[in-house]
Structures are given as structure tokens and as C-alpha cells.
Short mmCIF file of N, CA and C in Angstrom, two decimals:
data_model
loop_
_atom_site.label_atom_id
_atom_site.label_comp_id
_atom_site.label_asym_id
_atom_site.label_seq_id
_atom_site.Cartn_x
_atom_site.Cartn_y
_atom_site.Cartn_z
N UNK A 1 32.53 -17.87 26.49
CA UNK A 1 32.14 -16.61 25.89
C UNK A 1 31.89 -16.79 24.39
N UNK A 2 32.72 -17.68 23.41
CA UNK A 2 32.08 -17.33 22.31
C UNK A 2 31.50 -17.88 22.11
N UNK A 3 30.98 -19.19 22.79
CA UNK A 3 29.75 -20.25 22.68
C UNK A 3 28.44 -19.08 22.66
N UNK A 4 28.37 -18.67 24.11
CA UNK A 4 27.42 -17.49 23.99
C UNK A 4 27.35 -16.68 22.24
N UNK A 5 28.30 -16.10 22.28
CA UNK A 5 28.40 -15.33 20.92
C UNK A 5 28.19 -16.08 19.69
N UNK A 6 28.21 -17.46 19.75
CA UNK A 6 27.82 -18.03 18.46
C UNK A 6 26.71 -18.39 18.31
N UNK A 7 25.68 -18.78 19.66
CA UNK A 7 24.43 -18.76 19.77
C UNK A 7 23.44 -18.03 19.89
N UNK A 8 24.32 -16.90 20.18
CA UNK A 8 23.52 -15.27 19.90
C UNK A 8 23.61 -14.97 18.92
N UNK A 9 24.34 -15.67 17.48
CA UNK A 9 24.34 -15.55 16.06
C UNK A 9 23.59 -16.57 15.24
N UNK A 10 23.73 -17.57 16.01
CA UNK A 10 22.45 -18.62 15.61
C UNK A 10 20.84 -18.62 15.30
N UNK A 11 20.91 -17.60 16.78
CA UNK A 11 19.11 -17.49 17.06
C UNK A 11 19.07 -16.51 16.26
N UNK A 12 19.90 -15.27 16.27
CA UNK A 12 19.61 -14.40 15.17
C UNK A 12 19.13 -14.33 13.62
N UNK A 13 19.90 -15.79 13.50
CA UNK A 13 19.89 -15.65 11.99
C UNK A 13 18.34 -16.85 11.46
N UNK A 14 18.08 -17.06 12.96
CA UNK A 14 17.11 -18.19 13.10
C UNK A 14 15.78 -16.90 12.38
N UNK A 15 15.61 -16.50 13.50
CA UNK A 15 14.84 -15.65 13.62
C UNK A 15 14.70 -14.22 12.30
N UNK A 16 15.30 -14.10 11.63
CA UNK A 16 15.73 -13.38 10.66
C UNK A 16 14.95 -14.35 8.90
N UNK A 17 14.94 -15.42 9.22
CA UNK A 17 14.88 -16.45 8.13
C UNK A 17 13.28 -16.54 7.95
N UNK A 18 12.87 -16.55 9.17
CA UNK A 18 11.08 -16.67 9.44
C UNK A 18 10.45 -15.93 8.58
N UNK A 19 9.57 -16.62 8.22
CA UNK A 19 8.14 -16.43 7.18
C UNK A 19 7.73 -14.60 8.08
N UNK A 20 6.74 -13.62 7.63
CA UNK A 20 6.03 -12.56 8.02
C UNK A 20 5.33 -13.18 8.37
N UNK A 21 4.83 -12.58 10.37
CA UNK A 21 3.77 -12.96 10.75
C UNK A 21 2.61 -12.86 9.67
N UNK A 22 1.69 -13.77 10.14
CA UNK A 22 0.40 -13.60 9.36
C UNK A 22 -0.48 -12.34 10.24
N UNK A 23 -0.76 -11.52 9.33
CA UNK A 23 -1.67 -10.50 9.46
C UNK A 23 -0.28 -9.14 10.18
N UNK A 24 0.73 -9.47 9.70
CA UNK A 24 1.59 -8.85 10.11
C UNK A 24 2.16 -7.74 8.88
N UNK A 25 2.55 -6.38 9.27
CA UNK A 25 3.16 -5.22 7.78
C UNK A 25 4.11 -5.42 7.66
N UNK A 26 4.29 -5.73 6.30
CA UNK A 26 5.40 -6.03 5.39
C UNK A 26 5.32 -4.38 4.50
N UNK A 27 6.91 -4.53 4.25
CA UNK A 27 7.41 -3.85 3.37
C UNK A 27 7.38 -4.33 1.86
N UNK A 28 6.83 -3.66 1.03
CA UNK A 28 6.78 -3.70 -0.15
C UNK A 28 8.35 -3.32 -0.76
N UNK A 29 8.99 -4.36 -1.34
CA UNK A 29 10.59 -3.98 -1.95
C UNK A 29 10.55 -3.87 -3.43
N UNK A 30 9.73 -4.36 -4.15
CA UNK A 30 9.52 -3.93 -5.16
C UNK A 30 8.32 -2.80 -5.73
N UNK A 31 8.80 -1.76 -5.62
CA UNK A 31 7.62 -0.68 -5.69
C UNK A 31 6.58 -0.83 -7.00
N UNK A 32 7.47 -1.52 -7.83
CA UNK A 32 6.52 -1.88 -9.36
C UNK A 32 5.42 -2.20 -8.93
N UNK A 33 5.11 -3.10 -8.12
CA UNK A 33 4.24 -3.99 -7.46
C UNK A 33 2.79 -2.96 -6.81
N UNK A 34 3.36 -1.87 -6.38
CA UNK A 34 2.52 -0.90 -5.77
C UNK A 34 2.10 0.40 -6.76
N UNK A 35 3.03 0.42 -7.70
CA UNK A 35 3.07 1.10 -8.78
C UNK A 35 1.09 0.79 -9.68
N UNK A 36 1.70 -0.62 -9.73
CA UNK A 36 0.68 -1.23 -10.55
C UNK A 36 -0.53 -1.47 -10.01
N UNK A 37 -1.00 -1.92 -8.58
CA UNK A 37 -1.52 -1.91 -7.83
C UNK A 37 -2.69 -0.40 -8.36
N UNK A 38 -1.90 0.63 -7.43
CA UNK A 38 -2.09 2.31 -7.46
C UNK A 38 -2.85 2.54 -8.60
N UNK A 39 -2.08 2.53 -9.59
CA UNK A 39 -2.48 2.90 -11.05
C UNK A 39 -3.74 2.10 -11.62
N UNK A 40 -4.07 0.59 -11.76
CA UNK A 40 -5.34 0.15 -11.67
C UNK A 40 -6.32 0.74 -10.95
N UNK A 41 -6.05 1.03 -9.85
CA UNK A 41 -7.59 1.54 -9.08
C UNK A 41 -7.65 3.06 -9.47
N UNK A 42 -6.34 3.91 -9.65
CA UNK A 42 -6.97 5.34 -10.13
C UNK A 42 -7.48 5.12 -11.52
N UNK A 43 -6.99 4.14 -12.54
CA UNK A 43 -7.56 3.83 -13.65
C UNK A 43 -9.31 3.65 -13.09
N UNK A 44 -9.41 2.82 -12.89
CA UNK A 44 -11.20 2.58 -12.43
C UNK A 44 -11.74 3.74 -11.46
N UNK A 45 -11.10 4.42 -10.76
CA UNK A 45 -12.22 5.51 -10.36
C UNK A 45 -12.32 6.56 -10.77
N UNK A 46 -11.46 6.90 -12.21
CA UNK A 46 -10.99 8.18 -13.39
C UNK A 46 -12.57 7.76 -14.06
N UNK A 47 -13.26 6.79 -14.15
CA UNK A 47 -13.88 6.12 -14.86
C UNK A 47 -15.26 6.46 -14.36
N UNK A 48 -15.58 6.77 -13.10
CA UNK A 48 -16.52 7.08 -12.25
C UNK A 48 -16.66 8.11 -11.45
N UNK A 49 -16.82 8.28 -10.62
CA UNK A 49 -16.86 9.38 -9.59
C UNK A 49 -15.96 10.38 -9.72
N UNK A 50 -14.61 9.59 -9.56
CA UNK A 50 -13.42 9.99 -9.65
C UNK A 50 -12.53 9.61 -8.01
N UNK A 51 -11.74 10.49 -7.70
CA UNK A 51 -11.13 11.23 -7.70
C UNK A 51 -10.33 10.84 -9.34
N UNK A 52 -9.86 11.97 -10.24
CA UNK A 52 -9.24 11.84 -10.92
C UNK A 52 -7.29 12.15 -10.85
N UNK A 53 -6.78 11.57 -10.61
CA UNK A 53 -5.19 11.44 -10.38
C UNK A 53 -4.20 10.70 -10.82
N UNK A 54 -3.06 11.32 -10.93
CA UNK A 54 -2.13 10.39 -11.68
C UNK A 54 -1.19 10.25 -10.91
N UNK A 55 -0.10 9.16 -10.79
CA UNK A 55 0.96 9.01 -10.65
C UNK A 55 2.24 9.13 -10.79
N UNK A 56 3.11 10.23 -9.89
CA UNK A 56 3.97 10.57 -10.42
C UNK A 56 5.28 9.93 -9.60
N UNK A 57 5.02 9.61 -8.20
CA UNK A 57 6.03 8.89 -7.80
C UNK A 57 5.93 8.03 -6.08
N UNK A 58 6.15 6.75 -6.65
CA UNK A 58 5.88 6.09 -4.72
C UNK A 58 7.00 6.05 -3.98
N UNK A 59 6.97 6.45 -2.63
CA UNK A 59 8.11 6.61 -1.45
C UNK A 59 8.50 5.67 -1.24
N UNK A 60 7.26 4.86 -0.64
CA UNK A 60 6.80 3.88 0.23
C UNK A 60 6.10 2.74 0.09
N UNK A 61 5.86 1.76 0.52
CA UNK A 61 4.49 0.91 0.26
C UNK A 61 4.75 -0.45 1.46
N UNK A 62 3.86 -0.52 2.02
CA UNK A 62 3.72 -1.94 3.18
C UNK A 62 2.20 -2.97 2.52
N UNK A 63 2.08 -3.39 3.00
CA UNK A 63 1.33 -4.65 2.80
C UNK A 63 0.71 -5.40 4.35
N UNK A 64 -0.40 -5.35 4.18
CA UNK A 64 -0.89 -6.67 5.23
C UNK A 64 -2.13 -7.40 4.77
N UNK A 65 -2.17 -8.79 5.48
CA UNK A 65 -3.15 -9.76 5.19
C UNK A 65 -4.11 -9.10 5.96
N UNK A 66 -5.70 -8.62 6.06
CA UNK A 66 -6.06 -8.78 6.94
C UNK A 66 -7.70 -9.84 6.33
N UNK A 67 -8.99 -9.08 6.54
CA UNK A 67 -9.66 -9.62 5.41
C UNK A 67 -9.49 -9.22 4.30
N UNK A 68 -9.24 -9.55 3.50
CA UNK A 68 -8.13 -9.36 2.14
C UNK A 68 -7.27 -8.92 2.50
N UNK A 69 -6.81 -7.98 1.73
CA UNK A 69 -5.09 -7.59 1.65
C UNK A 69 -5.30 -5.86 1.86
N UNK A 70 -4.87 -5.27 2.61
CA UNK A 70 -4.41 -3.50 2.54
C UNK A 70 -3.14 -3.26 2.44
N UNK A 71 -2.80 -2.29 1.36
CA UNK A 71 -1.78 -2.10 1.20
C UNK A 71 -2.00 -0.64 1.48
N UNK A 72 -0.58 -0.04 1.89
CA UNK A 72 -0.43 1.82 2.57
C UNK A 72 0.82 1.67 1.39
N UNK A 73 0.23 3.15 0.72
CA UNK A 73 1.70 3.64 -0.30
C UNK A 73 1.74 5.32 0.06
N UNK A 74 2.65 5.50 0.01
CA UNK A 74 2.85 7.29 0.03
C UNK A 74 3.34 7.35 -1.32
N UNK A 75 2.65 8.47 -1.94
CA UNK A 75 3.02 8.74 -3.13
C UNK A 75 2.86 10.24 -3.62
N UNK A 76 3.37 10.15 -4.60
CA UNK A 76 2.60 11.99 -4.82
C UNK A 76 1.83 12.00 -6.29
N UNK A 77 0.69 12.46 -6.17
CA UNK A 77 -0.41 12.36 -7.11
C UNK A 77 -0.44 13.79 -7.83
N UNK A 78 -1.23 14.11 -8.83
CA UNK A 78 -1.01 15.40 -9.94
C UNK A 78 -2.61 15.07 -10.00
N UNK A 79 -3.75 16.13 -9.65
CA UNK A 79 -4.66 16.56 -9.94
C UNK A 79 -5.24 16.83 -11.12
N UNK A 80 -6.49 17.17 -11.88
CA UNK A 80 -6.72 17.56 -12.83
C UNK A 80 -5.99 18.87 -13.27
N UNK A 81 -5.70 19.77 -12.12
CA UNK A 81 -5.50 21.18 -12.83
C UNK A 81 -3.63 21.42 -12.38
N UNK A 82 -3.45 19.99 -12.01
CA UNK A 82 -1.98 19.66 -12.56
C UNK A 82 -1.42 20.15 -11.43
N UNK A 83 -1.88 20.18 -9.76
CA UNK A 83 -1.05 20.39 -8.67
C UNK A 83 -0.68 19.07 -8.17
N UNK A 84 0.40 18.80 -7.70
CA UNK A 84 1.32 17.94 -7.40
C UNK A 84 0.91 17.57 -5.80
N UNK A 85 0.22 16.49 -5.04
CA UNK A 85 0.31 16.41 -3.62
C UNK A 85 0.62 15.46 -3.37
N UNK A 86 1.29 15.09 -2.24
CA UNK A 86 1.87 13.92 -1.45
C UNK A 86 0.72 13.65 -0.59
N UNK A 87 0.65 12.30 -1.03
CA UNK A 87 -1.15 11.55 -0.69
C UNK A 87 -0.39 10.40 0.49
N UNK A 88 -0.85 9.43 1.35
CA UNK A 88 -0.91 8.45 1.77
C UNK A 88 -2.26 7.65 1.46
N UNK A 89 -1.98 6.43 0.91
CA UNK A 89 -2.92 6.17 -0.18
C UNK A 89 -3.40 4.91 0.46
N UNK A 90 -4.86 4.48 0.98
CA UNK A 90 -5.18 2.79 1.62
C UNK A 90 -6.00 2.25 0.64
N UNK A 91 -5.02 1.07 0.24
CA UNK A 91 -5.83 0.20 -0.68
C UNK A 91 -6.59 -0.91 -0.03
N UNK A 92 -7.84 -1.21 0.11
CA UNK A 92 -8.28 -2.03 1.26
C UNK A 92 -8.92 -3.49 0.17
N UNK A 93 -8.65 -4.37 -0.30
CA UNK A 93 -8.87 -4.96 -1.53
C UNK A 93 -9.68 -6.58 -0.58
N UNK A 94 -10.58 -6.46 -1.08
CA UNK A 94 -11.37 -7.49 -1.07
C UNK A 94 -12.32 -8.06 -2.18
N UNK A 95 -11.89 -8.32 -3.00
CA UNK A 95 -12.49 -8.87 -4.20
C UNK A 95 -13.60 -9.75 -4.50
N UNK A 96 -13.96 -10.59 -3.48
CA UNK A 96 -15.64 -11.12 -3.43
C UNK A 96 -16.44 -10.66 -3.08
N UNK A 97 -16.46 -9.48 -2.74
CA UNK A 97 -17.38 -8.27 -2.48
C UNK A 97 -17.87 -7.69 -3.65
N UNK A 98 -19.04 -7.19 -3.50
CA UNK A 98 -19.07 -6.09 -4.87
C UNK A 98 -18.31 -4.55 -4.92
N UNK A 99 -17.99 -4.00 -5.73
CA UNK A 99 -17.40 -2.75 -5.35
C UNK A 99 -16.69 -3.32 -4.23
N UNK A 100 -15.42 -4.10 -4.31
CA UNK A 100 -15.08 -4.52 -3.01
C UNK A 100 -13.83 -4.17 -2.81
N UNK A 101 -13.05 -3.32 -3.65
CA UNK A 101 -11.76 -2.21 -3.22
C UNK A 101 -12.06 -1.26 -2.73
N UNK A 102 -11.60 -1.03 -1.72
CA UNK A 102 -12.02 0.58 -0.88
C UNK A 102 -10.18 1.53 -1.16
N UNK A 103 -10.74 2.35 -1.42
CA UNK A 103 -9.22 3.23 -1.74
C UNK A 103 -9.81 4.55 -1.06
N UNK A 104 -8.99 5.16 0.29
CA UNK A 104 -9.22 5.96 1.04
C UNK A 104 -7.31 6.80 0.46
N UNK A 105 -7.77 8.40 0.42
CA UNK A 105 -6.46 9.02 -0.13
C UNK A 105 -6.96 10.07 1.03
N UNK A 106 -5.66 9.92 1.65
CA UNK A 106 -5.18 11.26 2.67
C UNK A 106 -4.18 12.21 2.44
N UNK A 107 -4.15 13.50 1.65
CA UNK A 107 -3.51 14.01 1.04
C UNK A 107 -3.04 15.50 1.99
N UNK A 108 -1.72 15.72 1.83
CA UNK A 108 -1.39 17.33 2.71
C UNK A 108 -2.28 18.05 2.22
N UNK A 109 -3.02 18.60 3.74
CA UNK A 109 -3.71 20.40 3.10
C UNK A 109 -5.44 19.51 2.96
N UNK A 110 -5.95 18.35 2.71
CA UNK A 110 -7.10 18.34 2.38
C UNK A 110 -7.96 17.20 3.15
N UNK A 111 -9.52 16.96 3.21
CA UNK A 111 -9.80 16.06 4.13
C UNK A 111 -9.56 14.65 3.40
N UNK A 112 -9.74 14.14 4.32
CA UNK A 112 -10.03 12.50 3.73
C UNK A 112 -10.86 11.72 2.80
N UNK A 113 -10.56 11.33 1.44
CA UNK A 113 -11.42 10.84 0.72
C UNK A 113 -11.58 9.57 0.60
N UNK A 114 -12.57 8.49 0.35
CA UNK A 114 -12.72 7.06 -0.01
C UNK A 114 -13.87 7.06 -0.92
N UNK A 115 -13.15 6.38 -1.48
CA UNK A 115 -14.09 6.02 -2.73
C UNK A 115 -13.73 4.42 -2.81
N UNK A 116 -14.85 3.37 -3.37
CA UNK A 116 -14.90 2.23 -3.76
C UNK A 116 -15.19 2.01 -5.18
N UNK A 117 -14.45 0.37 -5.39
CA UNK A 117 -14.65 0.01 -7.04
C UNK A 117 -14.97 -1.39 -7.02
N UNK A 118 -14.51 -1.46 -8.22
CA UNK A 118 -15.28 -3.47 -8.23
C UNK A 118 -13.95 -3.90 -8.39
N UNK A 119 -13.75 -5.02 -8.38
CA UNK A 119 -11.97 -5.87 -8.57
C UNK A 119 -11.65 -5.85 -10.13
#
């Protein structure tokens, strides 16, 4: 019996140690990371088209490889006329592209927006 039980602590900790599948969602643990991320691309599309928004605070944030990198953050954004919404935010980043960040914001209460930028 505790042979069992020590090898059911073995594989566990085996398996626990492993690299993130590739093309697999990861959790973002340092939110700075998504912070900074976020804030660059509303910086560049304040600059253009818009949407114009700021950052007031991230929940959440995952990560995956796919062609480039997408990252999902929930956050809550402040509008021009200073209303506060909780967005789910897709950063779709491919950088040898032209305009090759796609940032799609799904916000409570409104439809779906995407807008693209350059890296």
C-alpha cells in the first residue's frame, strides 16, 4: 500500500514539473506582464481610430502560442466620458504582419469591437 502511495506521489509530482503544452493556455501570474501588454496597444489605437480607453484594473490574463501569441485579459476599462466597463480583452499579436496585432474588446452591455495595429 504505500509503495502504491509513493508512486502515486511520484507521477504526480512528475507530471506537475512539465513544461505547458505547446499551443496550450497558460495563466498569466504576473499581471504586470498583461498590464503592459494592454496598455501599449490602447496606447496605439488612442492614436488612430480608437477605441479610446484606459486602464483601470486586470482580473485575469491567460496566454497561448498559437500563430503568434493571444493573450485573453478581463479587465475594466474607463471610456472617454469616464464610464467604467468590464471588457474581456483578445490580444491576437503577430508581428510580421503589417498592422499585425488584432485587439478584439468584448465589453458588458455592448457589441464586439476589433480593431488592428502595427507591432
Amino acid at each position: 500500500m504505500k509503495v502504491w502511495i509513493f508512486l502515486g506521489f511520484c507521477m504526480a509530482m512528475a507530471m506537475a514539473s512539465q513544461p505547458p503544452i505547446s499551443g496550450g493556455i497558460t495563466s498569466v501570474r504576473n499581471l504586470k506582464e498583461a498590464e503592459k501588454e494592454l496598455n501599449a496597444s490602447l496606447a496605439k489605437l488612442a492614436t488612430g481610430d480608437g477605441p479610446r480607453y484606459r486602464l483601470v484594473k486586470i482580473y485575469s490574463a491567460t496566454r497561448q502560442v498559437v500563430a503568434g501569441r493571444k493573450s485573453e485579459i478581463v479587465a475594466d476599462l474607463v471610456d472617454n466620458n469616464g464610464k467604467t466597463k468590464k471588457c474581456n480583452v483578445t490580444i491576437w499579436s503577430r508581428p510580421w504582419l503589417p498592422d499585425g496585432i488584432e485587439v478584439t474588446f468584448r465589453c458588458d452591455g455592448e457589441q464586439k469591437l476589433t480593431r488592428k495595429h502595427s507591432a
